Each structure stands twice: as structure tokens, then as C-alpha cells.
């Protein structure tokens, strides 16, 4: 167990290093940060001077080594554009993104799993087919369009919900949360729904197909043959086995929710990291981009680790060590 | 039995014939694909021909409204392009991007997956680690990355439209190979231990040949399903990239670019700019998705 | 009254010297003040200096306002002025192009300061209207003696806190999310408006921003996307304030290379031929662009500066007529009866409908036989490219930061040379006569003579068709009916003049 | 009855009751309802069962006119080629046909009560409580995510009104009775921690948890090692014997049948070819198919150059020849075999569905 | 399958049967040089946990000794059977014999030449074409997407025996007839055949490369007894006609009794007893062999006294010390616990058992 976690952590470190390298090296080539940093009237000499001061004229590997060294300490330097610590900037934006993503993930899971189970159990029911059909729209419409249509409907036409931002937030230490105010919840609703729609559809379809598969297994048949009640069979036996593969996908999905929040945050002006990132891309703010990528990778790695540990909880076959089972 | 007769006799054809949803989806897909492929002959105007555009015809509503003109059945956009023609040409580009990027991902993923699954060992470990790293980034992010890098690094004198299309295809394709690789690797690992593969080895068939003739065809089923569904995803990814500002050039708009442009006119009353391309996109993606769903179910013996 | 305002972008920093960019200067201009301010018509007006005069050709004397204190209640003195000008000239400052003519700043007494320039510098007061005064004491205490130094990774309190003399104090700042200003009740002057609090929110997405205004979540937002103006105007609760902006949008052409980088013409440069430039000019139907793409929210221009810039000459502001036939003829005369192919570089997220304008231009040129390969891209990649002059045909917009014609002459039209001259003359247009005039304009103190020289320079440029001016885009501010604000053509927002 | 009671309620053993087993052949041989063994009413009656799978080319009749009975405590062996319909018969009895399979005709009666048309809720109470079932693969029959104990306890609680702790005690008892060492420890283990043989024991324990009167064992040993097979069969026989449970034992292996069953049903292409006491069927097969089958089994006793073989293969269910399903392969086929389907008729002390016995139904042992 | 092929098939079978009758009765081989010889074959699989786990948990490498020091000879025209329970290493031996696995130790000699040396192509043919293999699962051993002609012709193509397509198709037809199928079946797909027919196709494929040694890994254990009889008969006919040599793997002793000349019994990777069929079945000596014989359910219901051996097959990862069978052996003593018995030859064959060597065991 410890060895397993350790190995995963080592692997994660390797992954992180590669990601750092990619992030850093790729963004070497996007845009010219110097341009974003000075106004239009600066002279070429001033630009060149700034360039050398930023170390942008140093050899690549030296820049990268410096980058990694700092990144390990959570230090990504100052934003080229804002002149503030990237770590602080991300820290400020992190709560917003996490709250949004979490809300979306919870929504996707709490709606997706029951819907998936329902559509699997009522395979030929009209309501189940309706759910399936509607869910297809979820994956056939681009997220940004859904978001904008939702704003149009709920904010402009109906005026029920606010159209942008996080609303009132409450600071809990460095964490600012919108979950403690009514206004915050109102603001959360539309973006979270927009963000979760795609993942909800995926999870629902995944649960459905896994469930259908599991319902065909011998142990379900045997459970029926023992005369267990349907509820026990469906929710005790089938669902639990369905969850094993669902956990992996859902884990990955949670990660992509965070990444997909780029779009949602752009549409809803949600002050999270995604918005920060896309603004950084637009102005070639390398430190922010690099930091964001590393953070996303870290989130993924952590999620993957958590998923693996969750497996241990769900699937007893993994709990004992390999030696005693031959397969 | 001829191949055709065999097809007509097959379960696949039967399950297709008896599924109204599949038929409807296939029909819609066929119409859209036909319109896209034969756009130059079908479309009433040539929206990509700049010289034919007249700014003074811009933003006309669809033909049935008061100011509409019969020459522009679905109205015109802000540059005076006929919306219907642009949708036809645009789905051409969307489909091209979708299909090409899926093909790229497929070729890359399938060959890496085959290699990884068949050779195993260190190579397998390496490829799968790369896949892990890649999986750490969602497709959109990767596409953003590759697109940005490619645009900045590639020489600029190539014709920019085709180049940016290629970059787009490349970035969406590269972002998606992992799925295929994993699937193929999985089936390869199963397949390579199948007895008929071993029989072939005993006979003395070379590994490459075995991979190509024995392993690959049997691994292709799920790949096909993923591929179909990914075409829809790729089209949406392209649209989203356009939304984020790194999509296809506006002079030859794809459905995504059109929607993105149309977005800006959502509040100003020119609804047709977003509704029609949006409808086309949803129809296209939905029917492709439905086809993929159907194919998945039809190919899954367990669900029969 | 709390005034909620949304803008496309955010001020990147609260440090008024860190970036010479209009959003930032506009916003910090509510907290900080320059020596010389601008009135509602952009004319110079006393701000922290009550009067100024030229003691000799290279010395300007400023009499400072008395009984002014910063938001932290330290009194404003000449020391602060000296400090500010030093700070603005220091490393990391982005205002150095405004201060690099200054040789020395002398404190005469507590309320008098002399600024000595290297050469006669007639527009120093105009230039100083962009340099906001900071408190020496506060900066020293917060180790913000210099604008932030990104290289050393040292943060700077001034980039997210502020202590000025202006009509509003900075209450809270959440970069990219919201920034709150509150009224400074100890302000030395009169605050016409009744805003007690200003909540500033950047909303980048056009549709969302419009939605926020339409749903009443903000009191004002800008810019209103031109296509939404009409619809919003019809909304009884909303008003759209439109007016000309100082920025001039124009097209530039590479006129120096012997062969264009991106063109089908090999071995020669068609843009060296004035007939070709004129053909391009006359092929563009600005009226169609104005009505269709800009929906009327633009002023086609024949000049490279807008009304409101010192040196603007109304008589010269005439476009050559739109005439595709003439254009074709000119092309044929120049040896391109079938036109040719050239690439047009264009941003798509910088100016109002920039991408659309370029598309329209491409379409119009196509009609006279010129095939345009349009490359529209994000400003992040666009500007590095064209600034390295890696272009044959490009679009640019320019607002003279000094509100004076010398600035565009020097930056856009003069032959590229040392110390920033012609730095944005990306097509390397060159006319020695114009260069000479530009030099003389810089140090001519007689406004009348200076005006004549500027007009002369513009005429030369116009004759040469050095650039193809397009239009001045219009400002469009959307607001709730009950809001009153003063729209300045430099797109600065002065909340002290607004009310509800 | 509790499982730890050692003296069996039923005293029937193959040995001392073999006389009874071959008792009255019904006077009307075509009625398809053989007389119950053990005198009284049979535990299970299957009457003219037909199972169909509607598919796109029409309807596939997988079981056609299956009739047999099982008496309390009796072991009925069901043999036959793969695809002959052995498993389907079992599945039909406990009502677990996979859709679209359905019972198209016939009746299934348990202690006289029809169970083939019970509503799902009622049927659920029959399953496990009245009829238990064991499937082929012990690895896949157990839910890998739950401990063996949990699966046992929930099964017990589903049928018997027991508290948690007493259910657990009973579960441990069950495990012990199936010969699992240290059951109070093993009860908290997961299926994967057991070996194949032990898993099959657990499956048996589960099937017998609520003391069903009938156990349907569908190839319970096929997935196991040869040496374990013998153990499991012995255990099954022993347990059922002690509890008086009747068993329908489906298998390929004639040897297992020979050792275990009281009577045997030989199935061919969805029909019963022969049904009779085990010694009779093995030593005096009446149906040509059974004859061939017996001849093709290699035995240790004799050394033959070639095994007897039935040429050809069993027809696909969608292409069953008219008349007797076996006629294309039958060395003794007569014209009537091609046109008319033979019902089960008395043949010696067994019954066989073969026209050869139409005339000589009284002439026992007429042919070998 | 339709009726006409059924007819064809049975006709061919009868033809075969006729041939086998006048063909030599199975000859006890007379060659001195064995056709195939296995010398100390050993195969271990590394199933260790990843390196880091081992280091952290202080575990050592874990090897499964799937096959441990197995030696035997097979003479020409002889059938050697290997029996033993699941996982005892039968298939591994088979795979080493055809070159699908490389032995960890030991070697396979084919006509006195080392198999490894005969494999000229670096990656190519793992086995000389004269050694072929038939697999257990008839459903998995044919590529479902190929026609029968393609499947059978693949070997012909690989061996480059026949150049043209026509020649190959003709040969395929011949082969199909040989195994009792109709040439018309060549254009069908595997799913159109029953298990027994598929196994015949596998045999046809194996015969295509004209082998003299056929390794049959449980060729009938997935088949019904009646079909099994068909396949076994076919194999025997082919042996008679073509002088084939078989290694026959099975866990069904009755089948083994039917087909084999000599029998090797494996337990946990080792051969515990090997002798002629008569001796092995007549006088089984190793306790495990007896256990296996006992486990065969008796059709005759002879009421033979059984000694039901308790216990489970041990985990090959942690094989018991000494004699691997000792935990289940009724005759085990101290010595069995510690000392591993060697295979010792005696007049009846070879046995690896202390109890037998010490004559502690009586045998019937
Ligand atoms: N779901 C189904 N759809 C169509 N046909 C089916 C289905 N299930 C079973 N059958 C058919 O019913 C017949 C009997 O199947 P069954 O499983 O009872 O055979 P079996 O005698 O148990 O064979 P085995 O020994 O292989 O288990 C088979 O020929 C099979 O083709
Ligand atoms: N490729 C492999 N990697 C690791 N272990 C293996 C491998 N192949 C076989 N083994 C192990 O080697 C042992 C012997 O396997 P083998 O397949 O030879 O047994 P077998 O006697 O053929 O069994 P069965 O009757 O089930 O076919 C088993 O314990 C198996 O787990
Ligand atoms: Mg079965
Ligand atoms: Mg094996
Ligand atoms: Ni195992």
C-alpha cells in the first residue's frame, strides 16, 4: 500500500516534470511577453533591455532549470502583465474555480449516476429514451453556446438569475467562498449547470452502459437465482460493480471539468483560474500559463492518486497484495 | 456470397434496418455530408469567394421575413455572405476538420496502441506513460497549446488558410490519440494471446504481418465506434477553439466560426446568424453521435 | 450612490507608472492626478499645478496647488512632484517616453517646481497630463519607490494599493474581478457627480457584458458591441452614448523592401508605386464599412489624426473618393491589369470589428482584382509579428498619447531611426521632407507656426498616400437611463463627473 | 429442518430404491407426463415445456415439448451435447430466461403449484427459498466486491426471518457444512481470496442457504480441476442427501451422472431423447443417439482402436429437421423418422423418443 | 452446417476409417533416435511486483516455475500424453516444444538438432514448420474474420510451398477432405461451423505445413464427448496414414488412456511419473497419479473404493517444500517435507516419489 502510493507519487513527479517541460518550452514560442509588458511608445532598445532583464535571452536549459527550481517552491515569478506574484494570483483565483468545478462535478455525479442507472434499468422505457435523447444534445452543442443561451434565457429574458461573476463572497482566511451567501449560490447556478452538462451526459451514458454490462454478469444472475430483492440486486450488487470503471472516468472527468472551466469562466466572467489563463494566453503571459498548466497537471495527478486509493476502498481484490492471487 | 449479399444478410444490417433512430440519423448525416461534399454545386452562392460578396447585402434576414430576399434563403451575415451557402461550405470545413483529425488520431493511436500492446515491455511502459501525461491535459488545452506553438513556430509563407486548417487538425488529432491507443492496446493484448495468433506464429507469420492481418481487424470494432463519436467531438472542439480565438480563419468559416460570429449578434436581433449554423452543428453532431451509439450497440455482442 | 461599471478589460495594475495604456491610466486617473489635467473637451486644465509657464525655451515652471493632501492625509508638496518625475523616469516605468526629454526637475520651493528639458519642448504640459503624481512618503514607506521590477520578482504595494490625491480612493482591489473606489470627501476640488462608490468589473465576453447591462446588473458598460447598439437603444431602460474616439484606424503597406514578403509579385514591390497605393485606397468603400460593419459608429477619415488632437486640420480630412473603376485603371497603369496577390495581416481582438473590417477590405480589393490572403489573429501573436515588420500589408490603430500631432508623425510616419522614431512606421514609409518637418515640430514653441508645419507634414503624407487611413471608431457606452456621465473622446472615465 | 441435523429425512438412495425408480410407465406413453417417483406427488413437474427466442428471422424454438418430473430427494441427471438445451431447461424452471427468451407453452409446477406464470415478486420468493441454483463458473458467480459472509447473510435474510447475528451464525454453519476450514474466519474474506474449489463450495452454500427443496446444478464442476471435481460432486451429493433436496444435475460428464443421479434425461436438439433410470440408460440405452453417445465415451476399462462415433453434428436450432431431430445422423432411420416426430415412449424400463420403440414398447431391452 | 456437408463428412470419415484398418496398427516406434527430446526443460515467469514495491516491502523477485526440469523423449509415430491439473505447466511445455516460448533452461532437440538453432529467421518462424500445434479452444483458434481457405492457406503461403493461388486452393480442398470436411466449406467463415468442425479446420491448418510432429494442447477438452470421439478418431487415422507423432495434452485420463502410448503425469511444473499407458493405468504408483485415476467418475459404477484426496492445488508461486505433493499426500512423511524426490527409472517407467522408492506404498 505504502509502496503503491510511493510509486504513484514518483510517477506523478515524473509526469509533473514532463508537464513542466512542455509547458515551459511550448510557451517559449507563443507571443512576445515583452510586448505585453510595455506600452506602445517604448523604444526597441527598451524592449531589448527588458528582454535581457527577464532572462529571456539566456539559453533554454538555463531558463528551464530556473523555472523548475522555482516551480517546486510554488514560485512562478511575477506575471508579466500584472506585475504580481503568479502564486498569489492563482491562489486568489483557485477558490472560484474549485467551487465551480466541484459544484459541477457534484451535479454531474448526483444527476448522472441515477439517470444512468434509471436508463439502464428501464432500457426500453420512453422516459429513459427521452433522457438519452436529451442528453445527446448535451454533447452536441458547444458549451459556450449553451452558456450564452442560458444567460439569454435566465438572465436577460426571465431575469431570474444573474448573468456574470461570483456575486457576494465571504472570506474564510485566504479562501473566499460564494457558498455562504444566497447571492453566491444564485451566481453559481448557471455556470455550474453549463459546465456539468457535458460531463453529466458522459457519466450518465457510461453508467448506463456499464450497468447494462454488469446486469449481464453471472453474479447478478446468481443473485437473482438466490431470490434477492431487485433493489438489493440493482443498487447493492450491480451499481457497486458499475462504479469501479465509473470512478476512473469520473476522476478524469473531474479533471477536465477544471480545464473546461476555461470556457465557462470566459462566458460567465467567473473569476477563476480559467479566466486568468485565457487572459494570459491572449497577452502571452508566460508565467501564468506555465503555472496554470502545472497546476492542472497537479490536480490531475492528485485526482488520479485519489482515484487509485478509491479503488482500494471499492474493490477488495486490490487490497491484498499481489502475491496471494495468481492473476 | 458476395460482399453485398453478406452485408445484407448480416446482423449489422438487420439491426440498422430495424432501428428507426439509426436510419434517421444516417439519413440526416447523409444529407449534411452530401451538402458539404457537393457544396460548390449545391450552394446558391460562393461565400468563400471574396469578390462575390457585397457588403451592402449584409445582414439580410431569412427569405420569409419582410426584408429578406429570395436569393438568400437563410439570410446573410455581416459580410454579405449567404448563410445557407456558408453553412454548406462551413460544414465542409467542419467535417473535414472532424474527419481528418479523427483519422490522424486514429492512425497515430492505432499504430502506437498496436506497437505498445504487441511488443510490450519497456516500449509499452513508455508509450503508456506518455499517454498518461497527455491525459493529464484535456483535449481543449492540448489543442490550445499545440495550436499556439504551431502558429508561432511554423513558417508563415505557406498559404495561411490551409496551414491553419492543418494546424487545427493536427492539434485536435494529437489531443485525442490516447483513447485509440488505449483501446487498441487493450484488444491487442487480448488478441495476441488468442490461439489463432499463436497458431499463426507457429506457422511462422512475421509479427508485423500478424499485427496487420490478425490483431488489427479484431481491434478495429471499438475503434470505429470511438472514431464515429469523436468526429462529433472534434467538430465541437473546433467550434470551441474558434470561440477561444484560435480556430479556422474567418474568411472561410466553419460551423464553429459561424456560431462564434453569430454569437455576437445574439442580442442585436440577427438571430439567424447563430440559429441556423447552430442547428446544422447540432444536427450533424447528434446524428453522428446517434450513429456511433447505434454502432456501439450493434457491435457489442453482449447487448444483442 | 453605488455605481457599477463593466469594461472589456481590467486595469492591470494600480501603479500609474507601470503601464502606458489607456484603460489603466483612465482608471487610476480617478485616484491619482497629474499636474496638468484635461477638461471635458480634452483641453488642458489646472490640476495639481495651478499654473505653468515657459521660463525659457527649455524650462517650464509649475505652480503647485496648495492645501492638497493625499488620501493618507499627507500634504502634497513639490517634493512629491520631484519624486514622481524621478519615479516615472526610473527603471521599470513605462512612462519613460514621456519623461526622457526631461533633464532635471528642480524644487524651487514647497509649491513651485521647475522642469528643465534637454531641448525646447513645447508640449511638456500635454505630456505631463499622463504622468500622475504619487506620494513620496507613501511610496517610500511601502517600498514602491520604483514601479514593480518583474525581473527580480519583487512585488510592489503600488500595483494593488493606491494613495493619490484624486476624487476617489481605492477601497478594494481584486484583479480581474472587481475593484471598488469610494468617494474622497477630502478632495480639494468639487466633485460634480454623486457617486459614493464605484464598483468596476471587467467582463471580457461581449455577449455577457451586454447581458449584464440588459439585466440591470451593471449601471454602465463599455464598449457596446456596435451591432448591439441599435437593439439596446430600443430598450427603454437603457441608453447608449456614442461619440468619436481619438484612435485612428489605418492600413499600412511595406514600401521599402524590394520584394514583398508575402505577395505573388516577385522581383519588385508594387507598394513602392504610388498608383498601386492609391488604387488600394480608392477600392475601399468606407461608407459601406461605416454603415454595414460599424453600423454608423465610425467616422471615415482622410487624416491620420482625429479631431481633438492638436494639429488636426479639418480641410485636410477628406478621403479620396471610392472609385473601383479608377482603382482598376490605376492598377493597370502600374502594370497589374489582373491585380496581384498579397497578404493582409490583421488583429481580430484589438479594435472594434477589426477582423470584419479586414474581411470587408479583402472583399472590396478582390473586386478590383487584388487577391488578399487574410490572416486575422489574436493580438498576442499579431503584434509581435508586425512589430518585427514581418508583414506586407497590415492594419493598425493609433491614439496619440500626448494628444498632439507630433506623436503620430514621429511614430507612424517618420522614417524609422534612432530613439523610437518611426517605430510604428511598419511599412517604412519614408519622405525626408516629412522627417525634417517632424524634427522642427518637436521643438517649435510658436503654436501657430507649429500648426502650419504639422499641416504641411500631413499634406505631404497624404500626397504620398503613405498609409490608407480608414476611420475613427466611435465610442459606445451603454448605461441605464438614469446614469449621467461625460464621455471623453480619449475614452477616459472620470467618475467625478458622473451621476445617477 | 436445520442443516446440522445429521439424519436425513429422506431415506431414498439410488441403491435401495432402484426398484421403485423403474416403476409404472404411464399407460398413455404419449401424454408426456411420466409418473412421479416415490409414490406421492412429484416435487417438480415440467409439462410440455417450450422455450422460444423470437429473432429477426422468425422464432427459434430452443426447447420443444420437454416433460419430466423430479421427486423429492431425487437426483435427475441431464446430459446432452452443448447447445442441446440443458441450461435453458434449468433457467426456465427458475424463471431466469434471458430476454427475449420466453416460455411459449407448457407448464412448470412446483409441488403442484404453477410457477411459470408467477408475477416477478412471487417468483422471487420461490427462487432461493424453494428452488436453488448453481452455475458453471464459481469465479464469476460471486460478486467480487462483497465478502462471502455478506452475500450469505443477505441471502439468508432475504428468505428467513433471522436477525443479523443469527443469520451470520447460520452462514458460518453453512460454510462449515460445505467443508470450508475455519469458517468463522473465512466468512469475512472476499471471493478472490478463495480457491476455485472453495468458491464453488461457497456457491453451494449460497444456493442451499434457504434450504430449497430443489437444487438446479448447471455444470457445477466444469470449471474446476479434476481432483476438485470429485470432491465437489461428493459434497453436493452428500448435502442434498442429508437435506432431502432434490437435484437437477446438468452436466456433460456421463461419469458424474453415473455416480450421482437416480434418473437421467438425455437431451438432443432441445428435446428429450431418452429418460430413464441411470443404470438402464448407461447400460441399455434405447435411443440411437444415446447408444452413440455411450459408445463415444472413452473408458479406462477397455482399449478400443476407435471410439464409436456419431457422424455429423447436432443441427442448429433454426434448422431442426422435420420428424425426429436425430434422423439425418441416425443409422437406423426409417421413413417415419423423417416425417413424424416421435414422442417419448416406453422403451425397456426407460422412455425414449424413437420410433423404433413404437411397436415394441413392451419388449424391454429389444435392442442394444 | 447443411446436410450435404454432413454427408460428405461422414463419407470421408468412413474412407479414413477404412484406410486406417489396412494401415499398420499403431507401431511402437522402432527408431533409436527419438524424434523429439526435451532435456531439462525449465521455464520461469517473472511475476514480481514492480521494483520499488519489492525494495520497500523487502520482497524478493517472484518467479513462477511453470515448468521445472522436465525431460522426455518422443519417438516417431508415438503419442506421448501429458496429464495434470490446471496450471501444472502442460501448456508451457507444449509452447516450448513448438518454440512459442524460449526455455529458461534446458533445450528441445528435434531429430537431434536443437530447436533454437533451427529457428533461422530472427523474428520469424518460431518453430520449424514440421512441428505444428493444435489448440484447446476451437472457437478461439480460428480468426473469425478469415475464410477457411484463407486460414488453411496461410501456412501454405508462409512456407512458400505452392506458388500460385490456384495450387494453394486445390491443396486446401485436399486438406479439407482429409479432415472430413467438404471442399465447398473453404469459402465459409469459422462461425458457420460447429466446435468439432472447427477443430478439424485447425487440424487441416496444422497439416498444411506437412508436419511430422503435432503438439495437441487439450484438443478436445472444449468439445462434447460425441464430437470428441470424431476428433480423436480423426487424429488416430491421420497418425496411421501419415506417420504423425503427437504430444497430447489433456487432463482427462480416460481420453489419454484412449490415445496414448506413453503418459507423463505433471504436478506443479514437474513430471512426477512417466511410463507406458499400460503401466500407468494398470499400476499407478505415484500417489498423485492414483488421485487422478480416482477422480475419474466411473461409468461402470464399479463401486471401486475411493480415497478422496482432500486439499487444494497449491499456489505455484509458493510451492510446498520438498515433494510438492506432500500436503495432499496420504503417504507423506518427514522426508517428503524436506527433500524433493527425483524421477527414478524402474522397469515400469519412472516415478518421483519417496514413498514409492522406499516401497512404503502398496499398489494394486
Ligand atoms: N439468448 C439466446 N438467444 C438465442 N438462442 C439462445 C439463447 N440462449 C440459448 N440459446 C440457444 O438455446 C440452445 C440451448 O442452449 P443451452 O445453453 O441450454 O445449451 P446447453 O445444453 O446448456 O449447452 P452447454 O453444454 O454448452 O451449456 C442453444 O442452441 C442456444 O443456441
Ligand atoms: N505468460 C505467463 N506469464 C506468467 N505466468 C504464466 C504464463 N504462462 C503460464 N504461466 C503460469 O505458469 C503455470 C503453468 O501454466 P500452463 O498454462 O502451462 O498450465 P497448464 O497445465 O497448461 O494449465 P491448463 O490446464 O489450465 O491449461 C501457471 O501457474 C500459470 O499461471
Ligand atoms: Mg449450459
Ligand atoms: Mg493449458
Ligand atoms: Ni489461477
Coordinates of C-alpha atoms in Angstrom, one line a residue, chain D residues 132-321:
Chain D
X132 CA -31.8 -23.1 -5.6
X133 CA -29.4 -22.8 -8.4
X134 CA -25.7 -23.2 -9.0
X135 CA -24.0 -22.2 -12.2
X136 CA -21.0 -23.4 -14.0
X137 CA -18.3 -20.9 -13.1
X138 CA -17.7 -20.4 -9.4
X139 CA -15.4 -17.5 -10.1
X140 CA -18.0 -15.3 -11.8
X141 CA -20.9 -16.4 -9.7
X142 CA -19.8 -14.4 -6.7
X143 CA -19.9 -10.7 -6.5
X144 CA -16.2 -9.8 -6.2
X145 CA -16.8 -6.7 -4.1
X146 CA -18.6 -8.2 -1.2
X147 CA -17.4 -10.6 1.4
X148 CA -18.6 -14.1 1.2
X149 CA -20.4 -13.6 4.5
X150 CA -22.2 -10.6 3.4
X151 CA -23.6 -12.4 0.4
X152 CA -24.6 -15.3 2.5
X153 CA -26.2 -13.2 5.1
X154 CA -28.2 -11.2 2.7
X155 CA -29.4 -14.3 1.0
X156 CA -30.4 -15.8 4.4
X157 CA -32.2 -12.7 5.4
X158 CA -34.0 -12.4 2.1
X159 CA -35.7 -15.7 2.8
X160 CA -35.6 -16.4 6.5
X161 CA -36.8 -14.1 9.2
X162 CA -33.5 -14.0 11.1
X163 CA -31.6 -11.3 12.8
X164 CA -28.1 -10.3 11.7
X165 CA -26.2 -12.3 14.2
X166 CA -28.2 -15.4 13.9
X167 CA -28.0 -15.1 10.1
X168 CA -24.3 -14.8 10.5
X169 CA -24.2 -17.9 12.7
X170 CA -26.2 -19.7 10.2
X171 CA -23.9 -18.6 7.4
X172 CA -20.9 -19.9 9.3
X173 CA -22.7 -23.2 9.9
X174 CA -23.4 -23.4 6.1
X175 CA -19.8 -22.8 5.3
X176 CA -18.7 -25.4 7.8
X177 CA -21.1 -27.9 6.4
X178 CA -19.6 -27.5 2.9
X179 CA -16.3 -28.3 4.4
X180 CA -14.6 -25.0 4.4
X181 CA -12.0 -25.0 7.2
X182 CA -12.1 -22.2 9.8
X183 CA -15.4 -20.9 8.5
X184 CA -15.8 -18.2 11.2
X185 CA -12.7 -16.6 9.8
X186 CA -13.2 -17.2 6.2
X187 CA -16.7 -15.7 6.3
X188 CA -15.1 -12.3 6.2
X189 CA -13.0 -13.0 3.2
X190 CA -13.6 -11.9 -0.3
X191 CA -14.3 -14.4 -3.1
X192 CA -10.9 -13.8 -4.7
X193 CA -9.2 -15.0 -1.6
X194 CA -10.7 -18.4 -2.1
X195 CA -9.5 -21.0 -4.5
X196 CA -11.8 -22.3 -7.2
X197 CA -12.9 -25.4 -5.3
X198 CA -13.7 -23.4 -2.2
X199 CA -15.5 -20.8 -4.2
X200 CA -17.7 -23.5 -5.6
X201 CA -18.4 -24.7 -2.1
X202 CA -19.4 -21.1 -1.2
X203 CA -21.7 -21.1 -4.2
X204 CA -23.2 -24.3 -3.0
X205 CA -23.7 -22.9 0.5
X206 CA -25.4 -19.9 -1.0
X207 CA -27.7 -22.0 -3.1
X208 CA -28.6 -24.1 -0.1
X209 CA -28.9 -21.1 2.3
X210 CA -32.6 -21.1 2.5
X211 CA -32.9 -24.9 2.2
X212 CA -34.6 -25.1 -1.1
X213 CA -36.4 -28.3 -2.0
X214 CA -35.0 -28.4 -5.4
X215 CA -31.5 -27.5 -6.5
X216 CA -30.6 -26.9 -10.1
X217 CA -27.0 -27.5 -10.6
X218 CA -25.9 -26.4 -14.0
X219 CA -22.5 -27.9 -14.7
X220 CA -21.2 -27.2 -11.2
X221 CA -17.8 -28.7 -11.8
X222 CA -16.9 -27.9 -15.3
X223 CA -14.6 -25.0 -14.4
X224 CA -12.7 -27.0 -11.7
X225 CA -9.6 -29.1 -11.6
X226 CA -10.2 -32.8 -12.0
X227 CA -9.3 -33.7 -8.5
X228 CA -11.5 -31.0 -7.1
X229 CA -14.4 -32.0 -9.3
X230 CA -14.7 -35.3 -7.4
X231 CA -14.8 -33.5 -4.1
X232 CA -17.5 -31.1 -5.1
X233 CA -19.7 -33.7 -6.6
X234 CA -19.3 -35.8 -3.5
X235 CA -20.1 -32.8 -1.3
X236 CA -23.2 -31.9 -3.4
X237 CA -24.5 -35.4 -3.3
X238 CA -23.9 -35.7 0.4
X239 CA -25.5 -32.4 1.3
X240 CA -28.6 -33.0 -0.8
X241 CA -28.9 -36.4 0.6
X242 CA -28.8 -35.2 4.1
X243 CA -31.4 -32.5 3.5
X244 CA -33.5 -34.4 1.2
X245 CA -33.1 -31.9 -1.5
X246 CA -34.0 -32.9 -5.0
X247 CA -31.4 -32.1 -7.6
X248 CA -31.5 -31.5 -11.3
X249 CA -27.8 -32.0 -12.2
X250 CA -26.9 -30.7 -15.6
X251 CA -23.6 -31.9 -17.0
X252 CA -21.6 -33.1 -19.9
X253 CA -20.0 -35.8 -18.0
X254 CA -21.7 -39.2 -18.1
X255 CA -19.3 -40.4 -15.4
X256 CA -20.6 -37.9 -12.9
X257 CA -24.2 -38.8 -13.8
X258 CA -23.4 -42.4 -13.4
X259 CA -22.2 -41.9 -9.9
X260 CA -24.7 -39.3 -8.8
X261 CA -28.0 -39.5 -10.5
X262 CA -31.1 -41.6 -9.9
X263 CA -32.5 -41.0 -13.3
X264 CA -31.1 -39.4 -16.4
X265 CA -32.6 -37.3 -19.1
X266 CA -30.7 -37.3 -22.4
X267 CA -31.3 -34.2 -24.4
X268 CA -30.8 -33.7 -28.1
X269 CA -31.6 -30.5 -30.0
X270 CA -34.0 -29.1 -27.5
X271 CA -35.9 -32.3 -26.9
X272 CA -35.6 -35.2 -24.5
X273 CA -34.3 -38.2 -26.4
X274 CA -34.3 -40.6 -23.6
X275 CA -35.3 -40.6 -20.0
X276 CA -34.8 -43.4 -17.6
X277 CA -33.1 -44.8 -14.6
X278 CA -29.4 -44.2 -14.6
X279 CA -28.2 -47.8 -14.9
X280 CA -30.6 -48.5 -17.6
X281 CA -29.6 -45.5 -19.7
X282 CA -26.0 -46.3 -19.4
X283 CA -26.1 -50.0 -19.9
X284 CA -29.1 -50.4 -22.0
X285 CA -29.5 -47.2 -24.0
X286 CA -32.7 -47.2 -26.1
X287 CA -32.4 -44.2 -28.3
X288 CA -29.8 -44.5 -31.1
X289 CA -28.4 -41.2 -30.0
X290 CA -27.8 -42.4 -26.5
X291 CA -26.3 -45.5 -28.0
X292 CA -23.8 -43.4 -30.0
X293 CA -23.2 -41.2 -27.0
X294 CA -22.3 -44.1 -24.7
X295 CA -20.1 -45.6 -27.3
X296 CA -18.1 -42.4 -27.9
X297 CA -17.1 -42.1 -24.2
X298 CA -13.6 -43.5 -23.8
X299 CA -13.3 -45.5 -20.7
X300 CA -10.4 -46.9 -18.7
X301 CA -11.7 -50.3 -18.7
X302 CA -11.4 -51.2 -22.3
X303 CA -8.9 -50.4 -25.1
X304 CA -10.5 -49.7 -28.3
X305 CA -8.9 -48.8 -31.6
X306 CA -11.6 -46.4 -32.5
X307 CA -14.3 -44.9 -30.5
X308 CA -17.8 -45.3 -31.7
X309 CA -18.8 -42.1 -33.3
X310 CA -21.9 -40.4 -34.4
X311 CA -21.2 -38.8 -37.7
X312 CA -22.2 -35.3 -38.4
X313 CA -23.2 -32.8 -35.7
X314 CA -26.2 -31.7 -33.9
X315 CA -28.4 -29.5 -36.1
X316 CA -28.7 -25.8 -35.4
X317 CA -31.9 -24.9 -33.6
X318 CA -33.1 -22.9 -36.6
X319 CA -32.6 -25.9 -38.9
X320 CA -34.0 -28.9 -37.0
X321 CA -35.0 -31.5 -39.5

